[in-house]
Short mmCIF file of C-alpha atoms in Angstrom, two decimals:
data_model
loop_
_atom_site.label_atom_id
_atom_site.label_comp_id
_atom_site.label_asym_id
_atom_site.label_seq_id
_atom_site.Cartn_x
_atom_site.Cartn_y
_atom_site.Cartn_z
CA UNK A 1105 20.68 -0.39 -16.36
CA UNK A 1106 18.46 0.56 -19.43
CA UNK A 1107 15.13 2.16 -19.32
CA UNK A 1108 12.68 2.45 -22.34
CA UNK A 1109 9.26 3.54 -22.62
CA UNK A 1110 6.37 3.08 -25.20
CA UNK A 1111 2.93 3.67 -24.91
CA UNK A 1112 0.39 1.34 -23.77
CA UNK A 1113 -3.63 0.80 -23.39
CA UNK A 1114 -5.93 3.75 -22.50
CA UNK A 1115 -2.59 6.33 -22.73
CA UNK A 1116 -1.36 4.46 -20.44
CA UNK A 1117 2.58 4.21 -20.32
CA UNK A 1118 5.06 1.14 -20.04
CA UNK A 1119 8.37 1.04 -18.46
CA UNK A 1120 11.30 -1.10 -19.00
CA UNK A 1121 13.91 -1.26 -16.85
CA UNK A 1122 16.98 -4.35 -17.51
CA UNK A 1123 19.58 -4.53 -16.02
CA UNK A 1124 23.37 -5.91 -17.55
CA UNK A 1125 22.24 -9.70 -16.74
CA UNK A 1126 19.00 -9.40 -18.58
CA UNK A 1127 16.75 -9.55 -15.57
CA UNK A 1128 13.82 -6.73 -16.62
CA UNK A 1129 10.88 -5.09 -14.93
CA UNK A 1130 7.96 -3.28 -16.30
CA UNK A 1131 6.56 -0.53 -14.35
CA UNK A 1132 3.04 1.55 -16.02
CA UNK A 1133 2.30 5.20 -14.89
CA UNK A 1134 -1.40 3.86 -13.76
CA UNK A 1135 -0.73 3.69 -10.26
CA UNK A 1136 3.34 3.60 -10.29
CA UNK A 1137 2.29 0.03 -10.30
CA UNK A 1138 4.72 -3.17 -10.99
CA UNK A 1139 3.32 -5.05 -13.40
CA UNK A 1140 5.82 -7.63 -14.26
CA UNK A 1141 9.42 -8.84 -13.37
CA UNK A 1142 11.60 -11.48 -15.26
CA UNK A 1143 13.79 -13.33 -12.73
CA UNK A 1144 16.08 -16.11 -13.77
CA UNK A 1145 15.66 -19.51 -11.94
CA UNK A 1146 18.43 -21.74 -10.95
CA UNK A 1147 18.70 -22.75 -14.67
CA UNK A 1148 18.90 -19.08 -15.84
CA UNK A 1149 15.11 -19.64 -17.03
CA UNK A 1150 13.69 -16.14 -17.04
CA UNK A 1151 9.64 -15.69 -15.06
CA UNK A 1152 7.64 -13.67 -14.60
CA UNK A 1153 7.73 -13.71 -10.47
CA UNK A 1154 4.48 -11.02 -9.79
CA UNK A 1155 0.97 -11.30 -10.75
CA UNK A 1156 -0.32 -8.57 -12.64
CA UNK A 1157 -2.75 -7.47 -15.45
CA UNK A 1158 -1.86 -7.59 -18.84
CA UNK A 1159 -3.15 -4.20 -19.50
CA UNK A 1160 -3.98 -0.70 -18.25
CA UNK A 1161 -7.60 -0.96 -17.86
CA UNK A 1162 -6.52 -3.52 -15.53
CA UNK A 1163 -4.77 -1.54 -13.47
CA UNK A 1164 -7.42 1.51 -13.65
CA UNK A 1165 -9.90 -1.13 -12.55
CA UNK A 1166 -8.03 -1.49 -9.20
CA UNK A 1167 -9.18 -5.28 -9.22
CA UNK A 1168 -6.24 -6.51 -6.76
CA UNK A 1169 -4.58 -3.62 -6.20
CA UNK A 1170 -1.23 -5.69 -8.01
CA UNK A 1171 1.43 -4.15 -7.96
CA UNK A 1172 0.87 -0.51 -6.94
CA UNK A 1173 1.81 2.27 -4.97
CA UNK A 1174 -0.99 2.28 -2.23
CA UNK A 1175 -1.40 5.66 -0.25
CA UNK A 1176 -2.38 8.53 0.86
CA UNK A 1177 -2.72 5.66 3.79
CA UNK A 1178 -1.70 2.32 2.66
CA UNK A 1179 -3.67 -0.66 4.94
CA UNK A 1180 -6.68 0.24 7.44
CA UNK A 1181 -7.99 3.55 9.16
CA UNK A 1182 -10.16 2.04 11.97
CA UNK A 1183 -13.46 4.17 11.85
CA UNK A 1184 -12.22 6.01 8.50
CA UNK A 1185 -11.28 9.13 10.82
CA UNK A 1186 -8.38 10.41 13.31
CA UNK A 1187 -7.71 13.29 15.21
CA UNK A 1188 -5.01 16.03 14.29
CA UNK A 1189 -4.16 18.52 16.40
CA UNK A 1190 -7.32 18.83 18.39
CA UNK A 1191 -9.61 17.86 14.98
CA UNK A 1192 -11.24 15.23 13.82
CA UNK A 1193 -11.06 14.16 10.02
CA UNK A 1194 -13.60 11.76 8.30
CA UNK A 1195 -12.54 9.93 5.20
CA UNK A 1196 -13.85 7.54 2.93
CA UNK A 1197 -14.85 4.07 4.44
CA UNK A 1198 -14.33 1.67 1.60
CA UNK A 1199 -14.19 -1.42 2.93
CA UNK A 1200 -17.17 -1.40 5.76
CA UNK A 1201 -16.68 1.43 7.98
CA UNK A 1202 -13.35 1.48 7.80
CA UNK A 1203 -10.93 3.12 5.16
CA UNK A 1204 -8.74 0.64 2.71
CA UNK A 1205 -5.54 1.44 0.93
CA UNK A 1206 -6.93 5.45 0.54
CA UNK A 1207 -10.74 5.00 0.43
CA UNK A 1208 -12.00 6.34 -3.42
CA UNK A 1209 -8.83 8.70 -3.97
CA UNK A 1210 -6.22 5.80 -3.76
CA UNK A 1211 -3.13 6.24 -5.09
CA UNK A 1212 -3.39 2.99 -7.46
CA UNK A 1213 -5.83 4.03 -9.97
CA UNK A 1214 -4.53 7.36 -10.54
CA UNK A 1215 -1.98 9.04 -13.48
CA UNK A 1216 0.98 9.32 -12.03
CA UNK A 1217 3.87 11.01 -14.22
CA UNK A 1218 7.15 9.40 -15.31
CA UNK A 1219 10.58 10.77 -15.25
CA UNK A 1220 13.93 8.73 -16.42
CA UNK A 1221 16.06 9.66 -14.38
CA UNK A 1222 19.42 8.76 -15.43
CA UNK A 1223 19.54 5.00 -13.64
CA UNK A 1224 16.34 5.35 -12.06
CA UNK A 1225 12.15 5.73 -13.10
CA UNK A 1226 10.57 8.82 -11.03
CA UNK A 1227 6.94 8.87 -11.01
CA UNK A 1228 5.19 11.58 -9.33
CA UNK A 1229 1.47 12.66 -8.27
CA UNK A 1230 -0.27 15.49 -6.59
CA UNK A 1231 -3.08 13.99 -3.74
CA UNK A 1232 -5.08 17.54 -3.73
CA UNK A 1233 -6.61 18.42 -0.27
CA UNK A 1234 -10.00 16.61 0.18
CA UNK A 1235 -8.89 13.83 -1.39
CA UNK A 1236 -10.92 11.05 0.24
CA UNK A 1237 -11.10 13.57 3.23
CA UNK A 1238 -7.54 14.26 3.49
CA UNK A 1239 -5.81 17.50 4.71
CA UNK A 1240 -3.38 18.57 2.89
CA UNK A 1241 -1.97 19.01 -0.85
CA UNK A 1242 0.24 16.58 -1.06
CA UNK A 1243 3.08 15.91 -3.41
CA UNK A 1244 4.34 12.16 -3.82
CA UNK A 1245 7.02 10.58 -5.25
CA UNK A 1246 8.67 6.95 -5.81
CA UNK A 1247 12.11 5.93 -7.54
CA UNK A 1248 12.77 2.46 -9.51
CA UNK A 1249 15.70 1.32 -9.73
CA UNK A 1250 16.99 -2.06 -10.68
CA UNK A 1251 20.97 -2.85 -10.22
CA UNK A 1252 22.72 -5.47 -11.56
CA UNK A 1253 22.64 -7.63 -8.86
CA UNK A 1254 18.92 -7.85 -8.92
CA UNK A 1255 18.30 -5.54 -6.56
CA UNK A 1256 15.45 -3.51 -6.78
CA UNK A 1257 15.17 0.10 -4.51
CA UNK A 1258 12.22 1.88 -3.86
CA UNK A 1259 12.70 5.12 -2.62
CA UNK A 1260 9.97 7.05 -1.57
CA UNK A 1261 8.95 11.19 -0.91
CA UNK A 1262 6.56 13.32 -0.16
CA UNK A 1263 5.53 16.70 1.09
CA UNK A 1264 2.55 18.63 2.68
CA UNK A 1265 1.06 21.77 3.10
CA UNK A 1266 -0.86 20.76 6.06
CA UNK A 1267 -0.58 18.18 8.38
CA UNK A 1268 -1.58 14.78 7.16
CA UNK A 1269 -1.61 11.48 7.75
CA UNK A 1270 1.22 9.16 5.42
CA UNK A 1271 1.73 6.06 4.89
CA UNK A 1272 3.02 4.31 1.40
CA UNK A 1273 4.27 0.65 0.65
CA UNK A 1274 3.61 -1.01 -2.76
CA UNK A 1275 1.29 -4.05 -3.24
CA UNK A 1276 3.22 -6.22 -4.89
CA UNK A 1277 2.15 -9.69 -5.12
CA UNK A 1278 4.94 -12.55 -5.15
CA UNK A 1279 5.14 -15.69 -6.80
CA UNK A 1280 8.91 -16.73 -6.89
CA UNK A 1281 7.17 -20.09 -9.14
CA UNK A 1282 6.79 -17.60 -11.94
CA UNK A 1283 2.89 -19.09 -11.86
CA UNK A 1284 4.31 -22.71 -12.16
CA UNK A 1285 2.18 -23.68 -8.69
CA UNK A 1286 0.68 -21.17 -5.88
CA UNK A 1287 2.26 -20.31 -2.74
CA UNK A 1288 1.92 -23.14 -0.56
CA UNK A 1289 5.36 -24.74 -0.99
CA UNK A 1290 7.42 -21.44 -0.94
CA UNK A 1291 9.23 -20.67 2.55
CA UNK A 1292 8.95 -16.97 3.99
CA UNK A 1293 10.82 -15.78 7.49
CA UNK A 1294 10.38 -12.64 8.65
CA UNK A 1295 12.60 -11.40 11.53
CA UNK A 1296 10.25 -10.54 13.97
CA UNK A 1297 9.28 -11.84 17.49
CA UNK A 1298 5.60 -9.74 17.70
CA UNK A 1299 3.29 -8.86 15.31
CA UNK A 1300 -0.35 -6.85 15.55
CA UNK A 1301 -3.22 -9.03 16.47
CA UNK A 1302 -6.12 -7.51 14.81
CA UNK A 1303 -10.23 -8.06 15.23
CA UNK A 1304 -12.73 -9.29 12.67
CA UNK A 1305 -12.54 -5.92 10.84
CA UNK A 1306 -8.72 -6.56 10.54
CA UNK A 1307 -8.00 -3.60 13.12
CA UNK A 1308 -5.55 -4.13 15.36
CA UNK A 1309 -5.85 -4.92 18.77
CA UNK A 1310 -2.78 -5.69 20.49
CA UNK A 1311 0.51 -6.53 19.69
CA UNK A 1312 1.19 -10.27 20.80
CA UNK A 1313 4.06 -12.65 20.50
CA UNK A 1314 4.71 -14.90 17.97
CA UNK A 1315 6.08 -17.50 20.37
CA UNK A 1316 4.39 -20.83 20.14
CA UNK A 1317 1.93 -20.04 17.44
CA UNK A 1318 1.49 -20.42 13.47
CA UNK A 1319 2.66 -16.74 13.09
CA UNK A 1320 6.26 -17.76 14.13
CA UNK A 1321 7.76 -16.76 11.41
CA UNK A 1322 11.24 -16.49 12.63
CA UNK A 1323 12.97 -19.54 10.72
CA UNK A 1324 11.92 -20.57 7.35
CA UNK A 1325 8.87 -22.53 7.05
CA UNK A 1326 6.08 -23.32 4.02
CA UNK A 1327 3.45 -21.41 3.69
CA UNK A 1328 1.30 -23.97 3.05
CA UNK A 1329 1.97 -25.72 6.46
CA UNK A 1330 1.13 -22.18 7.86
CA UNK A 1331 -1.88 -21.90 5.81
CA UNK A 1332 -2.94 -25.18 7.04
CA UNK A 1333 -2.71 -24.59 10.57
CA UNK A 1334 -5.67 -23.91 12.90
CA UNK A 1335 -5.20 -20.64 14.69
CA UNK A 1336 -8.25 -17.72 16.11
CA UNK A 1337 -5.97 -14.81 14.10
CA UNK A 1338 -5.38 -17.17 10.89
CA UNK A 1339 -9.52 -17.64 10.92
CA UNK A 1340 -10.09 -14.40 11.02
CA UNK A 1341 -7.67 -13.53 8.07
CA UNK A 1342 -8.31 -16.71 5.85
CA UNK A 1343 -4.63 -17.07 6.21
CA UNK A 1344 -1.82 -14.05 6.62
CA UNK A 1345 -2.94 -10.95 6.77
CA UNK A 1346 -0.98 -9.58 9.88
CA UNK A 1347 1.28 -6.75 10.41
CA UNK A 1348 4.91 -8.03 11.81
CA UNK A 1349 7.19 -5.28 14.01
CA UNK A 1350 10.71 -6.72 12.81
CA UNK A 1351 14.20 -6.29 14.38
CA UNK A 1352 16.17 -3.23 14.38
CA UNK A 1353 15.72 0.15 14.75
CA UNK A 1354 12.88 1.89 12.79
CA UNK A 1355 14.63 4.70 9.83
CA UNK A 1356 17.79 2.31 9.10
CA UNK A 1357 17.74 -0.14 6.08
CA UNK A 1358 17.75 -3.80 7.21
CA UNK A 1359 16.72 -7.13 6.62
CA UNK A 1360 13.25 -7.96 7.38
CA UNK A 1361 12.29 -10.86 5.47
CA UNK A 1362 13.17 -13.72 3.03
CA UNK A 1363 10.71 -15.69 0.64
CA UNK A 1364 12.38 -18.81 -1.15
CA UNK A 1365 11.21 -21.17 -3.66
CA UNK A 1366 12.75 -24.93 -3.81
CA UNK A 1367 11.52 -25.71 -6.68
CA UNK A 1368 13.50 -23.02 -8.67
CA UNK A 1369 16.25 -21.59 -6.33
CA UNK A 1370 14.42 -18.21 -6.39
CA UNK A 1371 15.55 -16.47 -3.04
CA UNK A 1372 13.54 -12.42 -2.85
CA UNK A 1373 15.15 -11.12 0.28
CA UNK A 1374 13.14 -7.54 1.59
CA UNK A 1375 14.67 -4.93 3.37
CA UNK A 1376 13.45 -1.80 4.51
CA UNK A 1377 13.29 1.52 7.01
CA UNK A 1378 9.80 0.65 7.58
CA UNK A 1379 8.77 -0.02 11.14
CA UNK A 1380 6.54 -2.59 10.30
CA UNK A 1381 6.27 -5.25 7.33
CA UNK A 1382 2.25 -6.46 6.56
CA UNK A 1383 2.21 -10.24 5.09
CA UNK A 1384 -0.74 -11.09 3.16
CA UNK A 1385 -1.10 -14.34 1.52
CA UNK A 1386 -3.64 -13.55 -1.30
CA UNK A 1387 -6.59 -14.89 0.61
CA UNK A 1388 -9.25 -13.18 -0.97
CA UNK A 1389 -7.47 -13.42 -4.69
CA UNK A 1390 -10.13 -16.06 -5.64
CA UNK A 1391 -12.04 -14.91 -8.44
CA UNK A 1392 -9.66 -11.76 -9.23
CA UNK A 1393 -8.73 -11.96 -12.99
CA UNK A 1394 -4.76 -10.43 -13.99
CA UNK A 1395 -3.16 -12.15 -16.71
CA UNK A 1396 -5.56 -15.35 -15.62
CA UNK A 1397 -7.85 -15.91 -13.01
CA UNK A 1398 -6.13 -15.93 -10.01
CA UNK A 1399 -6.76 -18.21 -6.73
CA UNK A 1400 -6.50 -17.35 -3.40
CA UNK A 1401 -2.81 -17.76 -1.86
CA UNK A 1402 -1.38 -17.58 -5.80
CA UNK A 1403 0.57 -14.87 -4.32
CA UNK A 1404 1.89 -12.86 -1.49
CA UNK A 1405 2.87 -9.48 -0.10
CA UNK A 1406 5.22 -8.23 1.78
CA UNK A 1407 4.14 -4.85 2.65
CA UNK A 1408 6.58 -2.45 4.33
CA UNK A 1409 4.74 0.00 5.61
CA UNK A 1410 4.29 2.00 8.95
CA UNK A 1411 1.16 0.13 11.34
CA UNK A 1412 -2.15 -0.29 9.93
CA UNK A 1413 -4.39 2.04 12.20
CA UNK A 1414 -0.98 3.88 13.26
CA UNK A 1415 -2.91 6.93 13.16
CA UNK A 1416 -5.25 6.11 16.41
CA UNK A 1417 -2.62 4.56 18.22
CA UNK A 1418 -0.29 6.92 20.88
CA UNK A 1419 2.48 6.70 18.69
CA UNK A 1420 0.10 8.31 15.81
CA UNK A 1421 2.77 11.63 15.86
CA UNK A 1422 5.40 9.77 14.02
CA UNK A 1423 2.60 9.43 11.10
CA UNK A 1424 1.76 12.77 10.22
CA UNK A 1425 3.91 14.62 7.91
CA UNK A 1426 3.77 17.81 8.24
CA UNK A 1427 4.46 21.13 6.02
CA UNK A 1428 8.53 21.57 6.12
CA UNK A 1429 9.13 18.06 6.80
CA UNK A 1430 9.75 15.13 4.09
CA UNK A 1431 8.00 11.96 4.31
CA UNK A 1432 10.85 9.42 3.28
CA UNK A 1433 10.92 5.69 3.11
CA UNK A 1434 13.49 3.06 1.55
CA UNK A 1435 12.61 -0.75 0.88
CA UNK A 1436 14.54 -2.96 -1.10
CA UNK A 1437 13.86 -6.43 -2.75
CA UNK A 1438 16.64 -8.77 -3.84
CA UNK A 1439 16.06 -11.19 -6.72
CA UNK A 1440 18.85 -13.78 -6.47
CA UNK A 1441 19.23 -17.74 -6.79
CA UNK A 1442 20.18 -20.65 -4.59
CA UNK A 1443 22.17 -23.23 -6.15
#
């Protein structure tokens, strides 16, 4: 694999990585964020299979949050506060009372700092303590790297110097159409039998069964048959927008989900060490403009990701990091082609 750099909008930098087939990615420094990935279809016809922005200010504007390394919490905070240790933190409510993908310090608006490392891009940022209400100076880092098979690994790291809560996924948005049509005819299955029901803030409540409602995601199905089904937890989402608890044990790479496109033979398959995987299926995208105005359900995510709210939940221990230990995650997507 190959990676070249060259300077972009507002001192912005852009990545390349390719690997030996020609399949490329570019990756800025503004927020770690992917902002574009040539996949071949079943033709060998290379697209563009993310949305993005076709410059930096873009991505300094946070409009979408395409593409980017959300933290220090990616997802909700109900309340924008937890407890630690006996104290309670308030952060920064961003989206009503609760906190959003970091509150005003997220992590997909700031510089981060590029390293090439031999096969791989290393991009780094301190998260100072206060950030958004955050304890803790923390240090962060995520590796790109794209191997010949069309694999890309994200490997993530950080470190504390007081306890805090972590949580990092990236925000990519997929399109496997390359922006030929939206969503609707693409099939996604996710292996999971439960996912988080959540209230009208998006906090979740419970954590139900898929069986026997629109959320089964189990075998393949279109997302527009999903999106066009009538369901109390799709109304409150506008569609997707629902954390899944997939198979396996939490800390080991596997297979969580697979997103295919019939009309070109794309095939992304996710895996990660994440114990949960958010799907969000662009709902509010209407009105967002990237490289063009973009509609709702013109893309979706597959966020791996620990659970949104994690940090008020019993299990809330396994989400703070704390000084000695390493915050590490792995999640891998797999561009390949059905014939």
């Amino acid at each position: 694999m190959s990676i070249q750099s060259a300077p972009w909008d507002h001192d912005a930098t852009l990545y390349t990585l390719e690997n030996a087939h020609g399949m490329r990615m570019l990756i800025t420094d503004v927020g770690a964020s992917l902002v574009s990935w040539f996949a071949p279809d079943r033709d060998g016809n290379m697209s563009d299979i993310v949305l993005g922005h076709d410059n930096a200010a873009g991505y300094l504007s946070g409009a979408g949050f395409f593409g980017c390394i959300a933290g220090r919490w990616a997802n909700r905070i109900k309340g924008a506060r937890c407890t630690i240790d006996g104290q309670q933190y308030i952060f920064t409510a961003n989206e009503g009372a609760n906190l959003l993908h970091g509150g005003d310090a997220g992590f997909h608006t700031q510089r981060w700092q590029g390293h090439i490392l031999g096969n791989s891009l290393q991009l780094t940022l301190t998260s100072p303590a206060g950030a958004a209400g955050f304890p803790g100076n923390l240090q962060v880092w995520v590796e790109y790297e794209l191997a010949d098979d069309g694999t890309l690994t994200l490997t993530y790291g950080a470190r504390t110097d007081a306890p805090t809560p972590v949580n990092l996924t990236n925000h990519v948005y997929f399109n496997l159409a390359g922006g030929a049509a939206d969503i609707r005819a693409q099939q996604l299955q996710v292996n999971a039998g439960r996912y988080l029901a959540i209230d009208h803030e998006s906090i979740p409540v419970d954590m139900a069964r898929v069986d026997g409602t629109p959320l089964d995601l189990r075998q393949p199905v279109a997302l527009g048959e999903v999106l066009a089904m009538s369901h109390p937890q799709l109304g409150i989402a506008r569609g997707l927008d629902h954390c899944y608890v997939p198979e396996g044990e939490p800390g080991t790479l596997r297979q969580v989900a697979t997103l295919f496109d019939p009309a070109s033979g794309r095939e992304l398959i996710t895996a990660t060490t994440e114990r949960g995987i958010q799907v969000y299926t662009g709902n509010f995208l209407e009105g967002t403009t990237g490289r063009r105005a973009y509609h709702a359900h013109d893309g979706v995510c597959l966020e791996t990701q620990a659970f949104p709210d994690q940090v008020n939940m019993p299990s809330a221990h396994e989400v703070i990091l704390r000084p000695g230990q390493t915050y590490r995650q792995i999640t891998t997507y797999r561009a390949t082609v059905r014939s």
